[in-house]
Structures are given as C-alpha cells and as structure tokens.
Amino acid sequence: MINHLTLLVMAAGMGSRYGGLKQLDKVGPNGETIIDYSLHDAIQAGFTKVIFIIRRDFEDQFKLQITNKYLGKFAVEFAFQDIDDLPNGFSCPNGREKPWGTGQAILCARNLINEPFAVINGDDYYGRESFKVIADYYNNGGAQFSMVAFRLDKTLSDFGPVTRGVCNVENDKLDTVVETENLEKKGNYISTNRNITLDGS
C-alpha cells in the first residue's frame, strides 16, 4: 500500500476549437465542472495530492472557481506550462504561442512529483472506476508505466464523429496508440478516416 498518490490535471489548453476554457465550464446541477467530478472520484480512490498544470494568465480565475474548494481535502500545487520549458538541447521556435503537447506539460511539473502519479485531461470525464483501477495498480505493487483504457464503442458520441487514440495490444502489453479521426458508430461497426472498420473492442 502506498502512502501518497498524486493526480496531475492538465488544464492549460487554450480551447481554440471549443471557443473558450472548457475546463472552467459549469456542467453540473450545482455549478460543478468536469474537473470537480474527477477530483471527487480521485479522493474516493485514495489520491492525496493534485497538481494543476495551468497557464499563468488564468491562474486567479482557476483558483477562485476550482482549487479553493479543495484546500484541506488535497495537497494542492500548481505547475505553469511554459513553452520555453524544454529539455536541454531544444528551443522554442520564434513566434510560437500555442502550448506544446502532453509530454511537455508533464515535464513542467517534474519538480513537484516524487511519488506515483496519474495524468488526466481537465476537460475529459473518466468515471470513478478509472481512478480506482490506477490506484489499485500502484497499491498492488505496480512500478511500471500504465494506462487505463476504455472499449472504443463506449467512448463515442451520439452527436457526430470524434477523435480517439486507438490502442493496439500485443501479449498483454500496449504496442501502439494511433490517433484516429472521424470515428463514428455505423450499425455494429465503427467507421474511421483510415478506410478500416472497427468492432469497438
């Protein structure tokens, strides 16, 4: 049994396609955000610390709407995604404003993590079982990288095509993750833009 488990919440996205900060939108009956649901489920699963990866330009708004209510329930820390925070030997191209991807976001929190941790997107809903699965993995001695995956057919939308990372597993090990666009349920199968059909498993 581990003593501390950290949840790393990526919430620095600009929401350019969505048109705003989706991670701050109120979606619940009492003004809850998607992050609120994730944090509630993480607490139930035994997570003890949360690190929010955000941008400095909405730090005050984020603290007011999200984090202040969790003081005393979690150890709460912040990492700021800076496009210039790169590994040695790399530099940010002149004129770039858009944040880098997941890997660089996690890198920005490297000095705050000294224990097992899990990473989630602040604008995605995972469900309580997901947090329990990863917590159980660590509590049962898991010491390698791990990922909670979902059946593809359970992640589709009734409101049009979506993009998902489609996993390929070989010998009980994750082999590849292929970002696949325009996934949509068509009868008993799932159509994609890769000229293949999937059965959803």
Coordinates of C-alpha atoms in Angstrom, one line a residue:
M1 CA 0.0 0.0 0.0
I2 CA 1.4 3.4 -1.0
N3 CA 1.1 6.4 1.3
H4 CA 0.8 9.1 -1.4
L5 CA -0.7 9.2 -4.8
T6 CA -0.8 12.3 -7.0
L7 CA -3.2 13.4 -9.7
L8 CA -1.7 15.6 -12.4
V9 CA -4.5 17.6 -14.1
M10 CA -3.7 19.1 -17.4
A11 CA -5.7 22.3 -17.7
A12 CA -3.6 24.6 -19.7
G13 CA -5.4 24.1 -23.0
M14 CA -6.5 27.2 -24.9
G15 CA -9.7 25.7 -26.2
S16 CA -9.4 27.2 -29.6
R17 CA -11.7 24.7 -31.3
Y18 CA -14.2 24.8 -28.4
G19 CA -14.1 28.6 -28.2
G20 CA -13.3 29.0 -24.5
L21 CA -11.9 27.4 -21.4
K22 CA -13.9 24.1 -21.3
Q23 CA -12.2 23.1 -18.1
L24 CA -14.0 26.0 -16.3
D25 CA -17.4 25.5 -17.7
K26 CA -20.1 24.6 -15.2
V27 CA -21.8 21.4 -16.3
G28 CA -23.3 20.0 -13.0
P29 CA -26.6 20.9 -11.3
N30 CA -24.7 22.9 -8.6
G31 CA -22.2 24.5 -10.9
E32 CA -19.7 21.6 -10.9
T33 CA -17.1 21.5 -13.6
I34 CA -15.8 18.3 -15.2
I35 CA -12.6 18.7 -13.0
D36 CA -14.8 18.7 -9.9
Y37 CA -16.2 15.3 -10.8
S38 CA -12.7 13.9 -11.5
L39 CA -11.4 15.3 -8.2
H40 CA -14.3 13.8 -6.2
D41 CA -13.7 10.4 -7.8
A42 CA -9.9 10.7 -7.2
I43 CA -10.4 11.4 -3.5
Q44 CA -12.6 8.4 -3.2
A45 CA -9.9 6.3 -4.9
G46 CA -7.2 7.4 -2.4
F47 CA -5.4 10.2 -4.2
T48 CA -3.8 12.6 -1.7
K49 CA -2.3 15.4 -3.9
V50 CA -3.4 17.2 -7.0
I51 CA -1.1 19.2 -9.3
F52 CA -2.8 21.5 -11.8
I53 CA -0.9 22.4 -14.9
I54 CA -2.3 25.7 -16.0
R55 CA -1.4 29.0 -17.7
R56 CA -0.5 32.0 -15.7
D57 CA -3.0 34.2 -17.5
F58 CA -6.0 32.5 -15.9
E59 CA -4.4 31.5 -12.5
D60 CA -6.6 33.7 -10.4
Q61 CA -9.8 32.6 -12.2
F62 CA -8.8 29.0 -11.9
K63 CA -8.1 29.2 -8.2
L64 CA -11.3 31.0 -7.5
Q65 CA -13.5 28.6 -9.4
I66 CA -11.8 25.3 -8.9
T67 CA -9.0 24.9 -6.4
N68 CA -10.0 26.9 -3.4
K69 CA -12.8 24.4 -2.5
Y70 CA -10.3 21.6 -2.3
L71 CA -7.9 23.1 0.2
G72 CA -7.9 20.8 3.2
K73 CA -9.1 17.8 1.1
F74 CA -6.0 17.5 -1.1
A75 CA -2.5 18.9 -1.1
V76 CA -2.8 21.3 -3.9
E77 CA 0.1 22.6 -6.1
F78 CA 0.4 24.4 -9.4
A79 CA 2.7 24.0 -12.4
F80 CA 2.7 26.5 -15.2
Q81 CA 3.0 25.4 -18.7
D82 CA 5.7 27.5 -20.3
I83 CA 6.6 26.9 -24.0
D84 CA 10.2 27.6 -23.2
D85 CA 10.5 24.9 -20.5
L86 CA 12.1 22.3 -22.8
P87 CA 14.8 19.6 -22.3
N88 CA 18.4 20.5 -22.8
G89 CA 19.2 20.9 -26.5
F90 CA 15.8 22.1 -27.5
S91 CA 14.5 25.6 -28.0
C92 CA 11.1 27.1 -28.8
P93 CA 10.8 28.5 -32.4
N94 CA 10.3 32.2 -32.6
G95 CA 6.7 33.3 -32.7
R96 CA 5.2 30.1 -31.3
E97 CA 2.3 30.8 -28.9
K98 CA 0.4 27.5 -28.8
P99 CA 1.4 25.2 -25.8
W100 CA 3.2 22.0 -26.6
G101 CA 1.6 18.6 -26.0
T102 CA 1.1 16.2 -23.1
G103 CA 4.7 15.3 -22.6
Q104 CA 5.9 18.8 -22.3
A105 CA 3.0 19.6 -19.9
I106 CA 4.1 16.8 -17.6
L107 CA 7.7 18.0 -17.9
C108 CA 6.7 21.3 -16.4
A109 CA 5.6 19.5 -13.2
R110 CA 8.7 17.4 -12.8
N111 CA 10.0 19.3 -9.7
L112 CA 6.7 18.7 -7.9
I113 CA 6.4 15.0 -8.3
N114 CA 8.2 12.5 -6.0
E115 CA 5.6 9.8 -5.8
P116 CA 3.4 7.6 -8.1
F117 CA 1.1 9.7 -10.2
A118 CA -1.6 9.6 -12.8
V119 CA -2.3 12.1 -15.5
I120 CA -5.7 13.3 -16.8
N121 CA -7.1 16.0 -19.1
G122 CA -9.1 18.6 -17.2
D123 CA -11.8 18.6 -19.8
D124 CA -12.4 14.9 -20.1
Y125 CA -14.7 12.7 -17.9
Y126 CA -13.2 9.4 -16.7
G127 CA -15.6 8.0 -14.2
R128 CA -14.9 6.7 -10.7
E129 CA -13.8 3.2 -11.8
S130 CA -10.9 4.7 -13.8
F131 CA -9.3 6.2 -10.7
K132 CA -9.8 3.1 -8.7
V133 CA -8.1 1.0 -11.4
I134 CA -5.0 3.0 -11.4
A135 CA -4.9 3.4 -7.7
D136 CA -5.2 -0.3 -7.3
Y137 CA -2.4 -0.9 -9.8
Y138 CA 0.0 1.2 -7.7
N139 CA -1.2 -0.1 -4.4
N140 CA -0.6 -3.7 -5.6
G141 CA 3.0 -3.0 -6.4
G142 CA 2.8 -1.7 -9.9
A143 CA 6.0 0.1 -10.7
Q144 CA 5.9 0.5 -14.5
F145 CA 4.1 2.9 -16.8
S146 CA 0.4 2.0 -17.0
M147 CA -2.7 3.3 -18.8
V148 CA -6.4 3.0 -18.1
A149 CA -8.1 2.2 -21.4
F150 CA -11.7 2.0 -22.5
R151 CA -13.6 0.0 -25.0
L152 CA -13.8 2.2 -28.1
D153 CA -17.5 1.8 -28.6
K154 CA -18.1 3.1 -25.1
T155 CA -16.3 6.4 -25.9
L156 CA -18.2 7.5 -29.0
S157 CA -20.7 10.4 -29.2
D158 CA -24.3 10.4 -30.3
F159 CA -23.7 13.9 -31.8
G160 CA -21.2 13.2 -34.5
P161 CA -17.6 11.9 -35.2
V162 CA -14.9 12.1 -32.6
T163 CA -11.1 11.6 -32.4
R164 CA -9.7 8.9 -30.2
G165 CA -6.3 7.2 -29.5
V166 CA -6.9 3.7 -30.7
C167 CA -4.7 1.2 -28.8
N168 CA -3.2 -2.0 -30.1
V169 CA -2.2 -4.6 -27.5
E170 CA 0.3 -7.4 -28.1
N171 CA 1.0 -10.1 -25.5
D172 CA -0.9 -8.1 -22.8
K173 CA 1.3 -5.1 -23.5
L174 CA 0.5 -1.8 -25.1
D175 CA 2.1 -1.8 -28.6
T176 CA 0.8 1.4 -30.3
V177 CA -1.6 4.2 -29.9
V178 CA -2.8 5.7 -33.2
E179 CA -4.7 9.0 -33.1
T180 CA -7.7 8.3 -35.3
E181 CA -10.2 10.9 -36.5
N182 CA -13.8 10.8 -37.6
L183 CA -14.7 7.8 -35.5
E184 CA -18.5 7.2 -35.7
K185 CA -20.8 4.3 -35.0
K186 CA -22.3 2.7 -38.1
G187 CA -24.6 -0.2 -37.2
N188 CA -22.5 -2.9 -35.5
Y189 CA -19.2 -1.3 -36.6
I190 CA -17.2 1.9 -36.2
S191 CA -16.1 3.8 -39.3
T192 CA -12.9 5.9 -39.4
N193 CA -11.0 8.1 -41.8
R194 CA -8.4 5.3 -42.2
N195 CA -10.5 3.2 -44.6
I196 CA -11.0 0.5 -42.0
T197 CA -13.8 -0.6 -39.7
L198 CA -13.5 -1.5 -36.1
D199 CA -15.7 -3.6 -33.9
G200 CA -15.3 -1.4 -30.8
S201 CA -13.5 -3.8 -28.6

